[in-house]
Amino acid sequence: MASNELRNSLHDFIRGLPKAELHLHIEGSLEPELMFALAQRNGVTLPYASVDEVRAAYNFSDLQSFLDLYYAGAAVLQSEQDFYDLTRAYVQRALADNVRHVELFFDPQTHSVRGIVLRTVFAGIARALREARAENGLSSAMILCFLRHLTEEEAFATLAAALPLREEYADLWLGVGLDSGEVGNPPEKFARVFARARELGFHLVAHAGEEGPPAYIQNALDALGVERIDHGVRAEEDTMLMQRLAQSRTPLTVCPLSNLKLRVVQDLREHNLARLLRSGLCVTINSDDPAYFGGYINSNFIASADALQLTREELVHMARNSIVASFAPEVRKQACLQELQDYVLAH
Ligand code: HPA
Ligand code: ZN
């Protein structure tokens, strides 16, 4: 086969690959078209005249320059129906990309500052996820993230406000995470609230080593006790940490197009995803904030495969990692792994 045909067939292989998405901020899946529709529905005035103008503004220099727009865009989300529409739109994209299990992040504090009650956020997201489970067999979980630029006291208040909803959403709300501006907000700032969440039986994850140094990854493991690291690409700067991550098989939820858009790397060909994988780390591929970063999970797989010459085996390996690294019940993991194995044998 000519190299173009080979590449096309690898892309098709990726599209059909059963996979899990473990790093997806639901607010970051807000496409400009929906942003405009919700702004109109809710009487919110956006600082843009058109959808094209919104897209043109998505030119970021770093994480903070993105977060400023991301928090501004989230202001159109107000009612339960808005959160449902947002999540439903993501679910459609995920199903089209053959995502079989998703664990999505949501940021209650982004909405509570606008007076949105937590139940509204939970209810809208959960309705769409439960529907997708019943209608499409897509399994899912919700991970409540604390905004790290705010105080630990505010994180405790958010946890306290959410706990009365735990029983009602016990099938979905499985974990807590940590996101927003990383540098200057190290993991240890949230050690006590993570200890409390652990006592309560939640799974724990945190963003670390996206823009922050390897020490933040170390401390996410040691001070917070997280089970997965979101991003983690700067681990490569510390040989001992690399060994530790390889040995413990701590999953990294890597987001290549996000790293490119936020200039963590200048060119995807420089991305260390393949090196991390080839060093024995449990690497997964995810989309982070796909409406802002130019692609959903399959686009991330395809762009990485092309830029880094990933082999079919490596792509399968990362799809397998995503299932193994998930918080899905063991029976669900086994079913997804079986589906993956059948797919690989048939293709
Ligand atoms: N990093 C930190 N916080 C975030 C991100 C991210 O990539 N996306 C949404 N909130
Ligand atoms: Zn993220």
Tab-separated table of C-alpha atoms and ligand atoms in Angstrom:
chain	number	residue	atom	x	y	z
A	1	MET	CA	0.000	0.000	0.000
A	2	ALA	CA	1.132	3.546	-0.682
A	3	SER	CA	1.915	5.553	2.442
A	4	ASN	CA	-1.243	7.659	2.057
A	5	GLU	CA	-3.411	4.578	1.961
A	6	LEU	CA	-1.596	3.146	4.966
A	7	ARG	CA	-2.217	6.320	6.897
A	8	ASN	CA	-5.891	6.375	5.932
A	9	SER	CA	-6.334	2.798	7.021
A	10	LEU	CA	-4.653	3.559	10.360
A	11	HIS	CA	-7.019	6.508	10.804
A	12	ASP	CA	-10.000	4.237	10.141
A	13	PHE	CA	-8.583	1.749	12.614
A	14	ILE	CA	-8.372	4.519	15.240
A	15	ARG	CA	-11.928	5.696	14.563
A	16	GLY	CA	-13.365	2.270	15.270
A	17	LEU	CA	-11.144	1.481	18.233
A	18	PRO	CA	-13.194	1.041	21.444
A	19	LYS	CA	-11.755	3.473	23.989
A	20	ALA	CA	-12.352	5.335	27.250
A	21	GLU	CA	-12.035	9.067	27.771
A	22	LEU	CA	-10.697	9.986	31.203
A	23	HIS	CA	-9.804	13.669	30.866
A	24	LEU	CA	-12.666	15.775	29.582
A	25	HIS	CA	-13.956	18.981	31.144
A	26	ILE	CA	-17.637	19.090	30.245
A	27	GLU	CA	-17.551	22.902	30.234
A	28	GLY	CA	-14.713	22.621	27.719
A	29	SER	CA	-16.970	20.791	25.272
A	30	LEU	CA	-19.125	23.909	24.824
A	31	GLU	CA	-18.999	24.548	21.082
A	32	PRO	CA	-19.419	28.176	19.949
A	33	GLU	CA	-22.727	27.321	18.216
A	34	LEU	CA	-24.216	26.046	21.482
A	35	MET	CA	-22.640	28.952	23.375
A	36	PHE	CA	-24.563	31.343	21.112
A	37	ALA	CA	-27.803	29.368	21.338
A	38	LEU	CA	-27.649	29.276	25.145
A	39	ALA	CA	-26.715	32.957	25.343
A	40	GLN	CA	-29.844	33.751	23.377
A	41	ARG	CA	-32.013	31.398	25.437
A	42	ASN	CA	-30.784	32.958	28.675
A	43	GLY	CA	-30.482	36.577	27.619
A	44	VAL	CA	-26.724	36.632	28.134
A	45	THR	CA	-24.713	39.098	26.054
A	46	LEU	CA	-21.502	37.640	24.677
A	47	PRO	CA	-18.525	39.817	23.804
A	48	TYR	CA	-18.552	38.324	20.279
A	49	ALA	CA	-20.677	39.125	17.230
A	50	SER	CA	-20.556	35.677	15.650
A	51	VAL	CA	-19.538	32.063	15.999
A	52	ASP	CA	-16.563	32.764	13.727
A	53	GLU	CA	-15.450	35.564	16.024
A	54	VAL	CA	-15.526	33.166	18.997
A	55	ARG	CA	-13.411	30.636	17.114
A	56	ALA	CA	-10.998	33.372	16.053
A	57	ALA	CA	-10.483	34.253	19.726
A	58	TYR	CA	-9.236	30.732	20.469
A	59	ASN	CA	-5.618	31.605	20.107
A	60	PHE	CA	-3.944	30.927	23.403
A	61	SER	CA	-0.490	31.705	24.761
A	62	ASP	CA	-0.697	29.568	27.898
A	63	LEU	CA	-3.129	27.886	30.300
A	64	GLN	CA	-4.323	31.122	31.919
A	65	SER	CA	-5.122	32.801	28.602
A	66	PHE	CA	-7.384	29.837	27.854
A	67	LEU	CA	-8.971	29.723	31.318
A	68	ASP	CA	-10.037	33.371	31.026
A	69	LEU	CA	-12.127	32.559	27.925
A	70	TYR	CA	-13.273	29.200	29.252
A	71	TYR	CA	-14.724	30.691	32.440
A	72	ALA	CA	-16.326	33.529	30.451
A	73	GLY	CA	-17.925	31.050	28.018
A	74	ALA	CA	-19.332	28.965	30.890
A	75	ALA	CA	-21.478	31.959	31.898
A	76	VAL	CA	-24.127	30.934	29.342
A	77	LEU	CA	-24.801	27.726	31.311
A	78	GLN	CA	-27.657	28.409	33.689
A	79	SER	CA	-30.492	25.894	33.733
A	80	GLU	CA	-30.635	22.125	34.134
A	81	GLN	CA	-31.596	21.969	30.459
A	82	ASP	CA	-28.417	23.891	29.531
A	83	PHE	CA	-26.224	21.344	31.329
A	84	TYR	CA	-28.202	18.551	29.738
A	85	ASP	CA	-27.814	20.027	26.238
A	86	LEU	CA	-24.095	20.526	26.802
A	87	THR	CA	-23.555	16.968	28.009
A	88	ARG	CA	-25.815	15.464	25.364
A	89	ALA	CA	-23.802	17.215	22.635
A	90	TYR	CA	-20.560	15.808	24.073
A	91	VAL	CA	-22.072	12.325	24.344
A	92	GLN	CA	-22.985	12.401	20.631
A	93	ARG	CA	-19.395	13.302	19.742
A	94	ALA	CA	-18.008	10.652	22.059
A	95	LEU	CA	-20.242	7.948	20.617
A	96	ALA	CA	-19.194	8.963	17.100
A	97	ASP	CA	-15.578	8.469	18.232
A	98	ASN	CA	-16.393	5.040	19.640
A	99	VAL	CA	-15.849	6.058	23.258
A	100	ARG	CA	-17.284	3.233	25.361
A	101	HIS	CA	-16.725	4.777	28.798
A	102	VAL	CA	-16.238	8.397	29.864
A	103	GLU	CA	-15.217	10.014	33.143
A	104	LEU	CA	-15.960	13.693	32.872
A	105	PHE	CA	-14.815	16.597	34.998
A	106	PHE	CA	-17.135	19.347	36.064
A	107	ASP	CA	-16.336	22.582	37.915
A	108	PRO	CA	-19.110	23.467	40.431
A	109	GLN	CA	-17.311	26.601	41.579
A	110	THR	CA	-17.406	28.060	38.069
A	111	HIS	CA	-21.182	27.988	38.296
A	112	SER	CA	-21.831	28.685	41.986
A	113	VAL	CA	-20.250	32.148	41.645
A	114	ARG	CA	-23.069	32.944	39.206
A	115	GLY	CA	-25.677	31.730	41.678
A	116	ILE	CA	-26.289	28.380	39.971
A	117	VAL	CA	-27.144	25.765	42.582
A	118	LEU	CA	-25.204	22.533	42.512
A	119	ARG	CA	-28.271	20.365	41.994
A	120	THR	CA	-28.880	22.078	38.629
A	121	VAL	CA	-25.390	21.148	37.459
A	122	PHE	CA	-25.572	17.554	38.698
A	123	ALA	CA	-29.089	16.992	37.367
A	124	GLY	CA	-28.443	18.220	33.824
A	125	ILE	CA	-25.194	16.324	33.379
A	126	ALA	CA	-26.567	13.163	34.985
A	127	ARG	CA	-29.729	13.107	32.856
A	128	ALA	CA	-27.673	13.079	29.655
A	129	LEU	CA	-25.239	10.456	30.976
A	130	ARG	CA	-27.987	8.148	32.224
A	131	GLU	CA	-29.773	8.440	28.906
A	132	ALA	CA	-26.578	7.538	27.044
A	133	ARG	CA	-26.102	4.534	29.291
A	134	ALA	CA	-29.644	3.294	28.698
A	135	GLU	CA	-29.827	4.070	24.979
A	136	ASN	CA	-26.266	3.583	23.778
A	137	GLY	CA	-24.522	1.466	26.398
A	138	LEU	CA	-22.050	4.272	27.135
A	139	SER	CA	-20.896	3.906	30.743
A	140	SER	CA	-19.737	6.987	32.624
A	141	ALA	CA	-18.674	8.709	35.803
A	142	MET	CA	-18.542	12.293	37.063
A	143	ILE	CA	-15.481	13.769	38.756
A	144	LEU	CA	-16.055	16.955	40.734
A	145	CYS	CA	-13.069	19.279	40.372
A	146	PHE	CA	-11.937	21.914	42.818
A	147	LEU	CA	-10.568	25.108	41.295
A	148	ARG	CA	-7.017	25.355	42.574
A	149	HIS	CA	-6.764	29.137	42.194
A	150	LEU	CA	-9.365	29.359	44.979
A	151	THR	CA	-8.741	28.443	48.629
A	152	GLU	CA	-8.896	25.056	50.284
A	153	GLU	CA	-11.661	26.447	52.480
A	154	GLU	CA	-13.723	27.089	49.360
A	155	ALA	CA	-13.001	23.547	48.179
A	156	PHE	CA	-14.274	22.234	51.532
A	157	ALA	CA	-17.428	24.348	51.147
A	158	THR	CA	-17.978	22.921	47.664
A	159	LEU	CA	-17.581	19.377	48.927
A	160	ALA	CA	-20.008	20.079	51.771
A	161	ALA	CA	-22.559	21.534	49.337
A	162	ALA	CA	-22.268	18.495	47.068
A	163	LEU	CA	-22.424	15.747	49.690
A	164	PRO	CA	-26.217	15.909	50.183
A	165	LEU	CA	-26.492	14.963	46.492
A	166	ARG	CA	-24.207	11.974	46.755
A	167	GLU	CA	-26.852	9.325	47.187
A	168	GLU	CA	-28.980	10.607	44.331
A	169	TYR	CA	-25.976	10.511	41.999
A	170	ALA	CA	-24.171	7.527	43.504
A	171	ASP	CA	-24.116	5.773	40.122
A	172	LEU	CA	-22.106	8.644	38.612
A	173	TRP	CA	-20.256	10.797	41.115
A	174	LEU	CA	-17.224	8.660	41.864
A	175	GLY	CA	-14.351	11.041	42.316
A	176	VAL	CA	-12.844	14.434	42.950
A	177	GLY	CA	-10.142	16.225	40.994
A	178	LEU	CA	-8.151	19.435	40.889
A	179	ASP	CA	-7.943	21.837	37.955
A	180	SER	CA	-7.499	25.500	36.890
A	181	GLY	CA	-4.268	27.544	37.050
A	182	GLU	CA	-1.522	25.193	38.145
A	183	VAL	CA	1.624	27.237	38.719
A	184	GLY	CA	1.621	28.786	42.207
A	185	ASN	CA	-1.217	26.502	43.346
A	186	PRO	CA	0.606	23.292	44.287
A	187	PRO	CA	-1.232	20.094	45.212
A	188	GLU	CA	-0.349	20.327	48.908
A	189	LYS	CA	-2.593	23.409	49.170
A	190	PHE	CA	-5.479	20.888	48.996
A	191	ALA	CA	-4.070	18.070	51.119
A	192	ARG	CA	-6.763	18.220	53.812
A	193	VAL	CA	-9.752	18.343	51.496
A	194	PHE	CA	-8.361	15.433	49.480
A	195	ALA	CA	-7.813	13.483	52.711
A	196	ARG	CA	-11.454	14.082	53.564
A	197	ALA	CA	-12.607	13.011	50.101
A	198	ARG	CA	-10.539	9.864	50.459
A	199	GLU	CA	-12.177	9.094	53.840
A	200	LEU	CA	-15.515	9.496	52.122
A	201	GLY	CA	-14.517	6.836	49.608
A	202	PHE	CA	-14.045	8.979	46.505
A	203	HIS	CA	-11.530	8.245	43.786
A	204	LEU	CA	-8.871	10.954	43.587
A	205	VAL	CA	-7.174	12.563	40.587
A	206	ALA	CA	-5.389	15.875	40.010
A	207	HIS	CA	-3.975	17.930	37.175
A	208	ALA	CA	-0.218	18.067	37.651
A	209	GLY	CA	2.819	18.582	35.476
A	210	GLU	CA	0.953	20.350	32.661
A	211	GLU	CA	2.667	23.692	33.231
A	212	GLY	CA	3.824	22.943	36.774
A	213	PRO	CA	7.133	21.224	37.614
A	214	PRO	CA	7.664	17.496	38.275
A	215	ALA	CA	7.522	18.221	42.031
A	216	TYR	CA	3.805	18.938	41.599
A	217	ILE	CA	3.326	15.427	40.216
A	218	GLN	CA	5.274	13.971	43.126
A	219	ASN	CA	3.131	15.923	45.569
A	220	ALA	CA	-0.116	15.024	43.860
A	221	LEU	CA	0.902	11.416	44.586
A	222	ASP	CA	2.335	11.948	48.071
A	223	ALA	CA	0.323	14.816	49.562
A	224	LEU	CA	-2.999	14.115	47.839
A	225	GLY	CA	-2.769	10.367	47.229
A	226	VAL	CA	-4.183	10.570	43.716
A	227	GLU	CA	-4.691	7.451	41.606
A	228	ARG	CA	-4.145	9.140	38.240
A	229	ILE	CA	-2.277	12.205	37.068
A	230	ASP	CA	-4.029	14.499	34.608
A	231	HIS	CA	-1.499	15.616	31.985
A	232	GLY	CA	1.777	14.768	33.785
A	233	VAL	CA	3.898	15.428	30.712
A	234	ARG	CA	6.561	17.293	32.675
A	235	ALA	CA	7.362	14.054	34.550
A	236	GLU	CA	9.983	13.486	31.890
A	237	GLU	CA	12.212	16.128	33.495
A	238	ASP	CA	12.754	13.895	36.544
A	239	THR	CA	14.308	10.469	35.973
A	240	MET	CA	13.413	9.128	39.423
A	241	LEU	CA	9.818	10.199	39.009
A	242	MET	CA	9.689	8.516	35.603
A	243	GLN	CA	10.863	5.290	37.217
A	244	ARG	CA	8.300	5.615	39.958
A	245	LEU	CA	5.451	6.244	37.499
A	246	ALA	CA	6.529	3.331	35.312
A	247	GLN	CA	6.803	0.970	38.271
A	248	SER	CA	3.493	1.983	39.849
A	249	ARG	CA	1.777	2.129	36.437
A	250	THR	CA	0.112	5.348	37.603
A	251	PRO	CA	-2.012	6.415	34.632
A	252	LEU	CA	-1.322	9.732	32.910
A	253	THR	CA	-4.279	11.285	31.082
A	254	VAL	CA	-2.371	13.038	28.320
A	255	CYS	CA	-4.089	15.591	26.050
A	256	PRO	CA	-1.881	16.232	23.009
A	257	LEU	CA	-3.953	18.876	21.169
A	258	SER	CA	-4.468	20.740	24.450
A	259	ASN	CA	-0.714	20.783	25.026
A	260	LEU	CA	-0.228	22.143	21.521
A	261	LYS	CA	-2.930	24.831	21.823
A	262	LEU	CA	-1.686	25.975	25.253
A	263	ARG	CA	1.917	25.907	24.022
A	264	VAL	CA	3.147	23.276	26.423
A	265	VAL	CA	4.754	22.012	23.187
A	266	GLN	CA	5.422	24.127	20.126
A	267	ASP	CA	4.925	21.319	17.614
A	268	LEU	CA	3.153	17.990	18.037
A	269	ARG	CA	6.242	16.244	16.661
A	270	GLU	CA	8.027	17.381	19.833
A	271	HIS	CA	5.376	15.916	22.112
A	272	ASN	CA	6.739	13.357	24.573
A	273	LEU	CA	3.657	11.096	24.519
A	274	ALA	CA	5.463	8.357	22.607
A	275	ARG	CA	8.558	8.609	24.791
A	276	LEU	CA	6.447	8.371	27.959
A	277	LEU	CA	4.687	5.317	26.562
A	278	ARG	CA	7.933	3.705	25.411
A	279	SER	CA	9.421	4.322	28.885
A	280	GLY	CA	6.740	2.038	30.333
A	281	LEU	CA	4.307	4.629	31.694
A	282	CYS	CA	0.569	4.006	31.572
A	283	VAL	CA	-0.273	6.675	28.987
A	284	THR	CA	-3.785	7.462	27.765
A	285	ILE	CA	-4.970	9.919	25.090
A	286	ASN	CA	-7.759	12.395	25.859
A	287	SER	CA	-9.264	15.635	24.599
A	288	ASP	CA	-9.378	17.930	27.703
A	289	ASP	CA	-11.448	20.840	26.324
A	290	PRO	CA	-12.237	19.739	22.775
A	291	ALA	CA	-14.368	22.740	21.768
A	292	TYR	CA	-11.432	25.027	22.533
A	293	PHE	CA	-8.493	22.895	21.451
A	294	GLY	CA	-9.542	21.783	17.988
A	295	GLY	CA	-10.590	18.186	18.338
A	296	TYR	CA	-12.315	15.376	20.179
A	297	ILE	CA	-10.600	12.177	21.247
A	298	ASN	CA	-10.177	10.629	17.792
A	299	SER	CA	-8.600	13.828	16.490
A	300	ASN	CA	-6.140	13.604	19.371
A	301	PHE	CA	-5.349	9.972	18.513
A	302	ILE	CA	-4.993	10.698	14.800
A	303	ALA	CA	-2.885	13.844	15.174
A	304	SER	CA	-0.593	12.008	17.617
A	305	ALA	CA	-0.329	8.939	15.408
A	306	ASP	CA	0.699	11.094	12.448
A	307	ALA	CA	3.103	13.375	14.305
A	308	LEU	CA	4.790	10.658	16.353
A	309	GLN	CA	4.557	7.667	14.012
A	310	LEU	CA	2.677	5.626	16.573
A	311	THR	CA	2.231	1.999	15.611
A	312	ARG	CA	-1.039	0.142	15.545
A	313	GLU	CA	0.138	-1.798	18.621
A	314	GLU	CA	0.897	1.413	20.496
A	315	LEU	CA	-2.550	2.808	19.665
A	316	VAL	CA	-4.204	-0.375	20.911
A	317	HIS	CA	-2.008	-0.261	24.004
A	318	MET	CA	-3.225	3.258	24.858
A	319	ALA	CA	-6.866	2.316	24.237
A	320	ARG	CA	-6.338	-0.637	26.591
A	321	ASN	CA	-4.673	1.638	29.147
A	322	SER	CA	-7.687	3.962	29.084
A	323	ILE	CA	-10.023	1.106	30.013
A	324	VAL	CA	-7.716	-0.347	32.669
A	325	ALA	CA	-7.092	3.111	34.186
A	326	SER	CA	-10.789	3.927	34.440
A	327	PHE	CA	-12.871	3.730	37.596
A	328	ALA	CA	-15.446	1.548	35.880
A	329	PRO	CA	-16.594	-1.552	37.794
A	330	GLU	CA	-14.453	-4.613	37.057
A	331	VAL	CA	-17.182	-6.323	35.005
A	332	ARG	CA	-17.544	-3.251	32.828
A	333	LYS	CA	-13.777	-3.055	32.332
A	334	GLN	CA	-13.706	-6.704	31.278
A	335	ALA	CA	-16.542	-6.138	28.813
A	336	CYS	CA	-14.745	-3.151	27.264
A	337	LEU	CA	-11.453	-5.052	27.109
A	338	GLN	CA	-13.205	-7.936	25.390
A	339	GLU	CA	-14.725	-5.539	22.889
A	340	LEU	CA	-11.293	-4.090	22.235
A	341	GLN	CA	-9.752	-7.537	21.774
A	342	ASP	CA	-12.512	-8.585	19.365
A	343	TYR	CA	-12.017	-5.391	17.379
A	344	VAL	CA	-8.270	-5.871	17.106
A	345	LEU	CA	-8.675	-9.495	16.009
A	346	ALA	CA	-11.248	-8.521	13.401
A	347	HIS	CA	-9.128	-5.695	11.941
B	1	HPA	N1	-5.743	22.535	32.939
B	1	HPA	C1	-6.185	23.047	34.079
B	1	HPA	N2	-7.436	23.404	34.270
B	1	HPA	C2	-8.312	23.199	33.308
B	1	HPA	C3	-7.919	22.650	32.098
B	1	HPA	C4	-6.562	22.287	31.911
B	1	HPA	O1	-6.122	21.786	30.861
B	1	HPA	N3	-9.036	22.587	31.331
B	1	HPA	C5	-10.057	23.062	32.062
B	1	HPA	N4	-9.625	23.448	33.261
B	2	ZN	ZN	-7.761	19.303	31.961
